[in-house]
CSV table of C-alpha atoms and ligand atoms in Angstrom, one decimal:
chain,number,residue,atom,x,y,z
L,631,MET,CA,72.7,90.0,72.7
L,632,ALA,CA,69.1,88.9,72.7
L,633,ARG,CA,67.3,89.1,69.4
L,634,SER,CA,65.0,91.7,70.7
L,635,ASP,CA,67.6,94.0,72.1
L,636,PRO,CA,67.8,97.4,70.3
L,637,PRO,CA,70.8,98.0,68.1
L,638,PRO,CA,73.6,99.8,69.8
L,639,PRO,CA,73.6,103.6,69.2
L,640,ALA,CA,76.4,103.4,66.7
L,641,ARG,CA,74.2,101.3,64.5
L,642,ALA,CA,71.0,103.4,64.7
L,643,GLY,CA,70.3,106.8,63.1
L,644,GLY,CA,68.5,108.3,66.2
L,645,VAL,CA,68.6,107.8,69.9
L,646,LEU,CA,65.3,108.0,71.7
L,647,ASP,CA,65.6,108.5,75.4
L,648,ILE,CA,62.4,107.8,77.5
L,649,ASP,CA,62.3,108.8,81.1
L,650,LEU,CA,60.0,106.4,82.9
L,651,ALA,CA,60.6,108.2,86.2
L,652,ALA,CA,59.2,111.3,84.6
L,653,ILE,CA,56.1,109.4,83.4
L,654,ALA,CA,55.5,108.2,87.0
L,655,GLU,CA,56.1,111.7,88.3
L,656,ASN,CA,53.5,113.1,85.8
L,657,TRP,CA,51.0,110.5,86.9
L,658,ARG,CA,51.5,111.4,90.6
L,659,ARG,CA,51.3,115.1,89.7
L,660,LEU,CA,48.0,114.7,87.9
L,661,GLY,CA,46.7,112.7,90.9
L,662,ALA,CA,47.7,115.4,93.3
L,663,ARG,CA,45.5,117.9,91.4
L,664,LEU,CA,42.4,115.9,91.8
L,665,ALA,CA,39.4,116.8,94.0
L,666,SER,CA,38.8,114.0,96.4
L,667,PRO,CA,37.6,111.2,95.9
L,668,ALA,CA,38.9,111.1,92.3
L,669,ARG,CA,41.8,108.9,91.3
L,670,ALA,CA,43.9,108.7,88.2
L,671,ALA,CA,43.9,105.8,85.8
L,672,ALA,CA,46.5,105.6,83.0
L,673,VAL,CA,45.9,105.4,79.3
L,674,VAL,CA,48.5,103.2,77.6
L,675,LYS,CA,46.9,102.5,74.2
L,676,ALA,CA,48.9,102.5,71.0
L,677,ASP,CA,51.9,101.1,72.8
L,678,ALA,CA,51.8,103.8,75.5
L,679,TYR,CA,51.6,106.5,72.8
L,680,GLY,CA,54.5,105.0,71.0
L,681,LEU,CA,56.8,105.0,74.0
L,682,GLY,CA,56.6,101.2,74.8
L,683,MET,CA,53.8,99.7,76.9
L,684,ALA,CA,56.0,96.9,78.2
L,685,GLN,CA,58.3,99.5,79.9
L,686,VAL,CA,55.7,102.2,80.7
L,687,ALA,CA,52.9,100.2,82.2
L,688,PRO,CA,55.0,98.5,84.9
L,689,ALA,CA,56.6,101.8,85.8
L,690,LEU,CA,53.1,103.3,86.3
L,691,ALA,CA,52.0,100.2,88.3
L,692,GLU,CA,55.0,100.6,90.5
L,693,ALA,CA,54.0,104.3,91.1
L,694,GLY,CA,50.6,103.0,92.3
L,695,CYS,CA,48.3,103.0,89.3
L,696,THR,CA,45.8,100.2,89.4
L,697,LEU,CA,43.5,101.0,86.5
L,698,PHE,CA,44.7,101.0,82.9
L,699,PHE,CA,43.0,101.8,79.6
L,700,VAL,CA,43.9,100.4,76.2
L,701,ALA,CA,42.1,100.8,72.9
L,702,THR,CA,42.1,97.3,71.4
L,703,LEU,CA,41.6,93.8,72.7
L,704,ASP,CA,45.0,92.9,71.5
L,705,GLU,CA,46.5,95.6,73.6
L,706,GLY,CA,44.5,94.4,76.6
L,707,LEU,CA,45.8,90.9,76.2
L,708,ALA,CA,49.4,92.1,75.9
L,709,LEU,CA,49.0,94.3,79.0
L,710,ARG,CA,47.4,91.4,81.0
L,711,ARG,CA,50.6,89.3,80.3
L,712,LEU,CA,52.7,92.2,81.7
L,713,LEU,CA,50.5,93.0,84.7
L,714,PRO,CA,48.5,90.1,86.2
L,715,ALA,CA,46.9,92.1,89.0
L,716,VAL,CA,45.7,95.5,87.7
L,717,GLU,CA,42.3,96.4,86.2
L,718,ILE,CA,42.4,96.8,82.4
L,719,ALA,CA,39.6,98.4,80.4
L,720,VAL,CA,39.3,98.3,76.6
L,721,PHE,CA,37.9,101.4,75.0
L,722,ASN,CA,37.0,99.9,71.7
L,723,GLY,CA,34.4,97.7,73.3
L,724,LEU,CA,33.0,94.2,73.0
L,725,LEU,CA,33.0,93.1,69.4
L,726,PRO,CA,31.2,89.9,68.3
L,727,GLY,CA,33.2,86.7,69.2
L,728,THR,CA,35.5,88.3,71.8
L,729,SER,CA,33.7,87.8,75.1
L,730,GLY,CA,35.7,84.6,75.8
L,731,ASP,CA,39.0,86.5,75.5
L,732,PHE,CA,37.6,89.3,77.7
L,733,ARG,CA,36.6,86.8,80.4
L,734,GLN,CA,39.7,84.7,80.3
L,735,ALA,CA,42.1,87.7,80.6
L,736,ARG,CA,39.8,89.4,83.1
L,737,LEU,CA,39.5,92.5,80.8
L,738,VAL,CA,36.8,95.1,81.4
L,739,PRO,CA,35.0,96.0,78.1
L,740,VAL,CA,33.9,99.5,77.6
L,741,LEU,CA,30.3,98.9,76.4
L,742,ASN,CA,29.5,101.3,73.7
L,743,GLU,CA,26.1,100.2,72.6
L,744,LEU,CA,23.1,98.2,73.8
L,745,GLY,CA,24.0,95.2,71.7
L,746,GLN,CA,27.3,95.0,73.6
L,747,VAL,CA,25.5,95.4,76.9
L,748,ALA,CA,23.3,92.4,76.0
L,749,ALA,CA,26.2,90.3,74.7
L,750,TRP,CA,28.2,90.9,77.9
L,751,ARG,CA,25.2,90.1,80.1
L,752,ASP,CA,24.8,86.8,78.2
L,753,ALA,CA,28.4,86.0,78.9
L,754,ALA,CA,27.9,86.4,82.6
L,755,ASP,CA,26.6,83.1,83.9
L,756,THR,CA,27.2,82.6,87.6
L,757,ARG,CA,29.4,85.6,88.5
L,758,ALA,CA,28.8,89.2,87.6
L,759,LEU,CA,31.1,90.5,84.9
L,760,PRO,CA,32.8,93.9,85.3
L,761,ALA,CA,31.9,96.5,82.7
L,762,ILE,CA,32.3,100.2,81.9
L,763,LEU,CA,29.4,101.9,80.3
L,764,HIS,CA,30.3,104.6,77.7
L,765,ILE,CA,27.8,107.4,77.2
L,766,ASP,CA,28.1,109.7,74.2
L,767,THR,CA,27.6,113.3,75.4
L,768,GLY,CA,28.7,115.2,72.3
L,769,MET,CA,31.5,113.4,70.5
L,770,ALA,CA,29.4,111.3,68.2
L,771,ARG,CA,32.1,108.7,68.0
L,772,LEU,CA,31.6,105.8,70.5
L,773,GLY,CA,29.1,105.4,73.3
L,774,LEU,CA,25.4,105.1,74.0
L,775,ALA,CA,23.1,107.7,72.5
L,776,PRO,CA,20.7,109.6,74.8
L,777,ALA,CA,17.8,107.3,73.7
L,778,ASP,CA,19.8,104.2,74.7
L,779,VAL,CA,20.5,105.8,78.1
L,780,ALA,CA,16.8,106.4,78.5
L,781,ARG,CA,16.0,102.8,77.6
L,782,LEU,CA,18.6,101.5,80.2
L,783,GLY,CA,17.2,103.9,82.8
L,784,ALA,CA,13.7,102.7,82.2
L,785,ALA,CA,14.7,99.0,82.3
L,786,PRO,CA,17.7,98.6,84.6
L,787,GLN,CA,17.3,94.8,84.5
L,788,MET,CA,19.1,95.2,81.1
L,789,LEU,CA,22.2,95.6,83.3
L,790,ALA,CA,21.6,92.6,85.6
L,791,GLY,CA,24.6,90.4,85.9
L,792,LEU,CA,27.0,93.2,85.2
L,793,ASN,CA,29.3,94.8,87.8
L,794,LEU,CA,29.3,98.4,86.6
L,795,ARG,CA,32.9,99.6,87.4
L,796,ALA,CA,32.2,103.0,85.9
L,797,VAL,CA,30.0,105.1,83.7
L,798,MET,CA,32.2,107.2,81.4
L,799,SER,CA,32.1,109.8,78.7
L,800,HIS,CA,34.7,111.7,76.7
L,801,LEU,CA,35.1,115.5,76.1
L,802,ALA,CA,35.5,116.8,72.5
L,803,CYS,CA,37.0,120.3,73.3
L,804,ALA,CA,38.7,119.9,76.7
L,805,ASP,CA,41.9,121.6,75.4
L,806,GLU,CA,39.8,124.8,74.8
L,807,PRO,CA,38.6,125.7,78.3
L,808,ALA,CA,36.2,128.4,77.0
L,809,HIS,CA,34.5,126.2,74.5
L,810,PRO,CA,30.7,126.0,75.3
L,811,LEU,CA,30.6,122.3,74.5
L,812,ASN,CA,32.5,121.5,77.7
L,813,ALA,CA,29.7,122.7,80.0
L,814,ARG,CA,27.1,121.1,77.7
L,815,GLN,CA,28.8,117.7,77.9
L,816,LEU,CA,29.2,118.0,81.7
L,817,ALA,CA,25.5,118.7,82.0
L,818,ALA,CA,24.6,115.8,79.7
L,819,PHE,CA,26.9,113.5,81.6
L,820,ARG,CA,25.3,114.4,84.9
L,821,SER,CA,21.8,113.8,83.7
L,822,ALA,CA,22.8,110.5,82.0
L,823,ARG,CA,24.4,109.4,85.3
L,824,ALA,CA,21.3,110.3,87.2
L,825,ALA,CA,19.2,108.1,85.0
L,826,LEU,CA,21.4,105.0,85.4
L,827,PRO,CA,22.2,102.8,88.4
L,828,ARG,CA,24.8,104.3,90.7
L,829,ALA,CA,28.4,103.7,89.6
L,830,PRO,CA,31.7,105.6,89.7
L,831,ALA,CA,31.9,108.2,87.0
L,832,SER,CA,34.7,109.2,84.6
L,833,LEU,CA,34.7,112.1,82.2
L,834,ALA,CA,38.2,113.8,82.0
L,835,ALA,CA,41.2,112.8,80.0
L,836,SER,CA,44.5,114.9,80.2
L,837,SER,CA,43.1,118.3,79.3
L,838,GLY,CA,39.8,117.7,81.1
L,839,ILE,CA,41.6,117.4,84.4
L,840,PHE,CA,42.6,121.1,84.0
L,841,LEU,CA,39.0,122.2,83.5
L,842,GLY,CA,38.5,122.0,87.3
L,843,ALA,CA,37.1,119.8,90.0
L,844,ASP,CA,33.6,119.6,88.4
L,845,TYR,CA,35.1,117.5,85.7
L,846,HIS,CA,37.0,115.1,88.0
L,847,PHE,CA,34.2,112.8,89.3
L,848,ASP,CA,35.7,109.5,90.5
L,849,ILE,CA,38.2,108.4,87.8
L,850,VAL,CA,40.3,110.5,85.4
L,851,ARG,CA,41.9,109.0,82.3
L,852,PRO,CA,45.0,110.8,81.3
L,853,GLY,CA,47.1,109.7,78.4
L,854,VAL,CA,49.2,112.3,76.6
L,855,ALA,CA,50.0,114.4,79.7
L,856,LEU,CA,51.7,111.4,81.3
L,857,TYR,CA,54.1,111.4,78.3
L,858,GLY,CA,55.0,115.1,78.7
L,859,ALA,CA,52.8,116.8,76.2
L,860,ASN,CA,51.1,120.0,77.3
L,861,PRO,CA,47.5,119.4,78.3
L,862,THR,CA,46.9,123.2,78.6
L,863,PRO,CA,47.7,124.6,75.1
L,864,GLY,CA,48.6,128.3,75.2
L,865,GLN,CA,49.7,128.1,78.9
L,866,PRO,CA,53.1,126.9,80.3
L,867,ASN,CA,53.4,123.1,80.3
L,868,PRO,CA,52.6,121.8,83.8
L,869,MET,CA,54.1,118.3,83.0
L,870,THR,CA,57.7,117.1,83.1
L,871,GLN,CA,59.5,116.3,79.9
L,872,VAL,CA,59.7,112.6,79.1
L,873,VAL,CA,61.1,112.2,75.6
L,874,ARG,CA,64.4,113.2,74.1
L,875,LEU,CA,65.5,112.5,70.6
L,876,LYS,CA,68.9,112.9,69.0
L,877,GLY,CA,69.7,112.4,65.3
L,878,LYS,CA,73.1,111.5,64.0
L,879,ILE,CA,75.0,113.5,61.5
L,880,LEU,CA,76.1,111.3,58.6
L,881,GLN,CA,77.8,113.8,56.3
L,882,VAL,CA,78.6,117.5,56.1
L,883,ARG,CA,79.1,119.4,52.8
L,884,ASP,CA,79.9,122.9,51.6
L,885,VAL,CA,77.5,124.1,48.9
L,886,ASP,CA,77.7,127.0,46.5
L,887,SER,CA,75.0,129.6,46.3
L,888,ALA,CA,72.2,128.6,44.0
L,889,ALA,CA,72.7,124.9,44.8
L,890,THR,CA,69.4,123.1,45.4
L,891,VAL,CA,68.9,120.7,48.2
L,892,GLY,CA,67.0,117.4,48.2
L,893,TYR,CA,64.0,115.9,46.4
L,894,GLY,CA,62.1,118.2,44.1
L,895,ALA,CA,65.0,120.7,44.4
L,896,ALA,CA,62.6,122.3,46.8
L,897,HIS,CA,65.2,124.4,48.6
L,898,ARG,CA,67.7,126.7,46.8
L,899,MET,CA,70.6,128.1,48.8
L,900,GLU,CA,70.7,131.9,48.7
L,901,ARG,CA,74.4,132.0,49.5
L,902,ALA,CA,77.2,129.6,49.9
L,903,GLY,CA,76.9,127.6,53.0
L,904,ARG,CA,77.1,124.3,54.8
L,905,ILE,CA,74.7,121.4,55.0
L,906,ALA,CA,74.6,118.6,57.5
L,907,THR,CA,72.7,115.4,56.6
L,908,VAL,CA,71.0,113.7,59.6
L,909,ALA,CA,69.9,110.0,59.7
L,910,VAL,CA,66.3,110.7,60.8
L,911,GLY,CA,63.5,110.9,58.3
L,912,TYR,CA,59.8,110.3,58.0
L,913,ALA,CA,60.1,106.6,58.5
L,914,ASP,CA,61.3,107.5,62.0
L,915,GLY,CA,58.3,109.7,62.6
L,916,TRP,CA,60.0,112.9,61.6
L,917,LEU,CA,57.0,114.0,59.6
L,918,ARG,CA,57.5,115.2,56.1
L,919,SER,CA,55.0,118.0,56.7
L,920,SER,CA,57.6,119.7,59.0
L,921,SER,CA,59.9,120.3,56.1
L,922,PRO,CA,59.4,124.1,55.8
L,923,HIS,CA,59.3,124.8,59.6
L,924,GLY,CA,61.3,122.1,61.3
L,925,SER,CA,64.6,122.8,63.1
L,926,ALA,CA,67.2,121.0,65.3
L,927,GLY,CA,69.4,122.2,68.1
L,928,ILE,CA,73.2,122.1,68.1
L,929,ALA,CA,74.8,123.1,71.4
L,930,GLY,CA,71.7,125.2,72.1
L,931,GLN,CA,71.6,127.0,68.7
L,932,ARG,CA,68.6,126.4,66.4
L,933,VAL,CA,69.3,125.4,62.8
L,934,PRO,CA,66.6,125.1,60.2
L,935,VAL,CA,65.7,122.0,58.3
L,936,ILE,CA,66.1,122.8,54.6
L,937,GLY,CA,64.7,120.8,51.6
L,938,ARG,CA,62.2,118.0,51.9
L,939,ILE,CA,62.5,115.4,54.7
L,940,SER,CA,63.0,112.0,53.0
L,941,MET,CA,62.4,108.5,54.3
L,942,ASP,CA,65.7,108.1,56.2
L,943,LEU,CA,67.3,111.5,56.1
L,944,MET,CA,66.9,115.2,56.6
L,945,THR,CA,69.2,118.1,55.8
L,946,LEU,CA,70.0,121.0,58.1
L,947,ASP,CA,71.5,124.4,57.2
L,948,VAL,CA,74.5,124.5,59.6
L,949,THR,CA,76.2,127.5,58.0
L,950,GLY,CA,77.8,129.5,60.8
L,951,ILE,CA,77.8,126.6,63.3
L,952,ASP,CA,81.3,125.7,64.7
L,953,PRO,CA,82.5,122.8,62.4
L,954,ALA,CA,83.8,121.0,65.5
L,955,LEU,CA,80.1,120.5,66.5
L,956,THR,CA,79.0,119.1,63.2
L,957,ARG,CA,81.3,116.2,62.4
L,958,PRO,CA,79.9,112.9,61.1
L,959,GLY,CA,78.8,110.8,64.1
L,960,ASP,CA,77.9,113.9,66.2
L,961,TYR,CA,74.3,114.2,67.3
L,962,VAL,CA,71.8,117.0,66.9
L,963,ASP,CA,68.9,117.6,69.3
L,964,LEU,CA,65.5,116.9,67.7
L,965,ILE,CA,63.4,116.8,70.9
L,966,ASP,CA,64.8,118.2,74.2
L,967,GLU,CA,63.9,120.6,77.0
L,968,GLN,CA,64.2,123.6,74.8
L,969,HIS,CA,62.2,122.1,72.0
L,970,GLY,CA,59.6,119.6,73.2
L,971,VAL,CA,57.1,117.4,71.5
L,972,ASP,CA,54.6,120.2,71.3
L,973,ASP,CA,57.1,122.5,69.5
L,974,VAL,CA,57.9,119.6,67.1
L,975,ALA,CA,54.2,119.1,66.5
L,976,ALA,CA,53.6,122.8,65.8
L,977,ALA,CA,56.4,122.8,63.2
L,978,ALA,CA,54.7,119.8,61.5
L,979,GLY,CA,51.2,121.3,61.7
L,980,THR,CA,49.9,118.6,64.0
L,981,ILE,CA,49.5,117.6,67.6
L,982,ALA,CA,51.9,116.1,70.1
L,983,TYR,CA,49.8,112.8,70.1
L,984,GLU,CA,50.7,112.3,66.4
L,985,ILE,CA,54.4,113.0,67.0
L,986,LEU,CA,54.7,110.6,69.9
L,987,THR,CA,52.8,107.7,68.3
L,988,ALA,CA,54.8,108.1,65.1
L,989,LEU,CA,58.3,107.9,66.7
L,990,GLY,CA,58.7,104.4,65.4
L,991,ARG,CA,60.9,101.4,66.3
L,992,ARG,CA,64.0,102.3,64.4
L,993,HIS,CA,65.7,104.5,67.0
L,994,HIS,CA,68.1,103.1,69.6
L,995,ARG,CA,65.9,103.3,72.7
L,996,ILE,CA,67.2,104.2,76.2
L,997,TYR,CA,64.8,103.8,79.1
L,998,ARG,CA,65.7,105.5,82.3
L,999,GLY,CA,64.2,105.3,85.8
L,1000,GLY,CA,62.3,102.1,85.2
L,1001,ALA,CA,60.6,99.8,87.7
L,1002,ARG,CA,63.1,97.9,89.7
F,1298,PLP,C1,42.8,108.3,74.3
F,1298,PLP,C2,41.7,108.5,75.3
F,1298,PLP,C3,42.0,109.1,76.5
F,1298,PLP,C4,43.3,109.7,76.9
F,1298,PLP,O1,43.3,111.0,76.2
F,1298,PLP,P1,44.5,112.0,76.4
F,1298,PLP,O2,44.0,113.2,75.8
F,1298,PLP,O3,45.7,111.4,75.8
F,1298,PLP,O4,44.7,112.2,77.9
F,1298,PLP,C5,40.9,109.1,77.4
F,1298,PLP,N1,39.7,108.6,77.1
F,1298,PLP,C6,39.4,108.1,75.9
F,1298,PLP,C7,38.0,107.6,75.7
F,1298,PLP,C8,40.4,108.0,74.9
F,1298,PLP,O5,40.1,107.5,73.7
């Protein structure tokens, strides 16, 4: 066994099953929704939202994706080693001392301020360097302020030597279609574009795609929807499920009424019952904040998490479940078709993004449907 191979399932506490064909299907499905001439890029930052960039990015490239976004330069360099031919853009921008790395690995910096525009222009000697210009239209996080856009519009020579691959912005409230900021950002983006040299435009991430054709422009940048989370909260999930997680039962015990369970004696049994201890805890991304609302599935029945989730373990109340289904070594379903990443997130008081990126490296990983 190579050193980097995952431990066999018998040695791990959880089994994380990642369906690469479902990720490719989600990418195609989003592309099929787009108004012409828009095309879909893929966001694979944070190790493809925790699911493994080394497996996910080649599967997307095989499905036809030619433009990838990452957050950090490190991620961009790692992706370049995986995929020599695709276009790779780095959201976090061109930080001092990094233009050599960007040039050498043919990475496209997302230029977030005028100083970065100048630094990248200085790095362009004989050939024009590709760049994406990020305009802030209401997020106040990264990107050029309106006054910077006006300066560039008045002095387009500031962009000389750059090959503008796109002008982009990012929506703050795309998951709330009725939020008035969506239309305000759309209008601000259109007017910023009009002030700048002509270039392809990109505004929508996963949820923005579902705001309609006005938001599609030339390039959309989905991340979380590729990985099966619902980009339309409150509506049925239009994406295919990607992740399944099972946790292994280590021990089962009968407890008397009034027994307390786990750290802080935070749960007290109201009647005698049975508890199964499962080998998945907060160090596996099973967030401690889901202690009061979390649950697992056993042969289609939901059982509640009781007591606090600890680093390596959680406890389930399996009173009334057929003992033949809860023997040590049996698995419970933590993420599956009936209870997806959005349900797990709701129980933990967070969003699917945080659940996915927290899943961690300790589970035995199974990748299905990968690139041939
Ligand atoms: C993370 C990110 C995306 C992808 O967002 P999702 O909501 O996961 O689709 C797109 N654009 C920018 C600027 C981002 O930071």
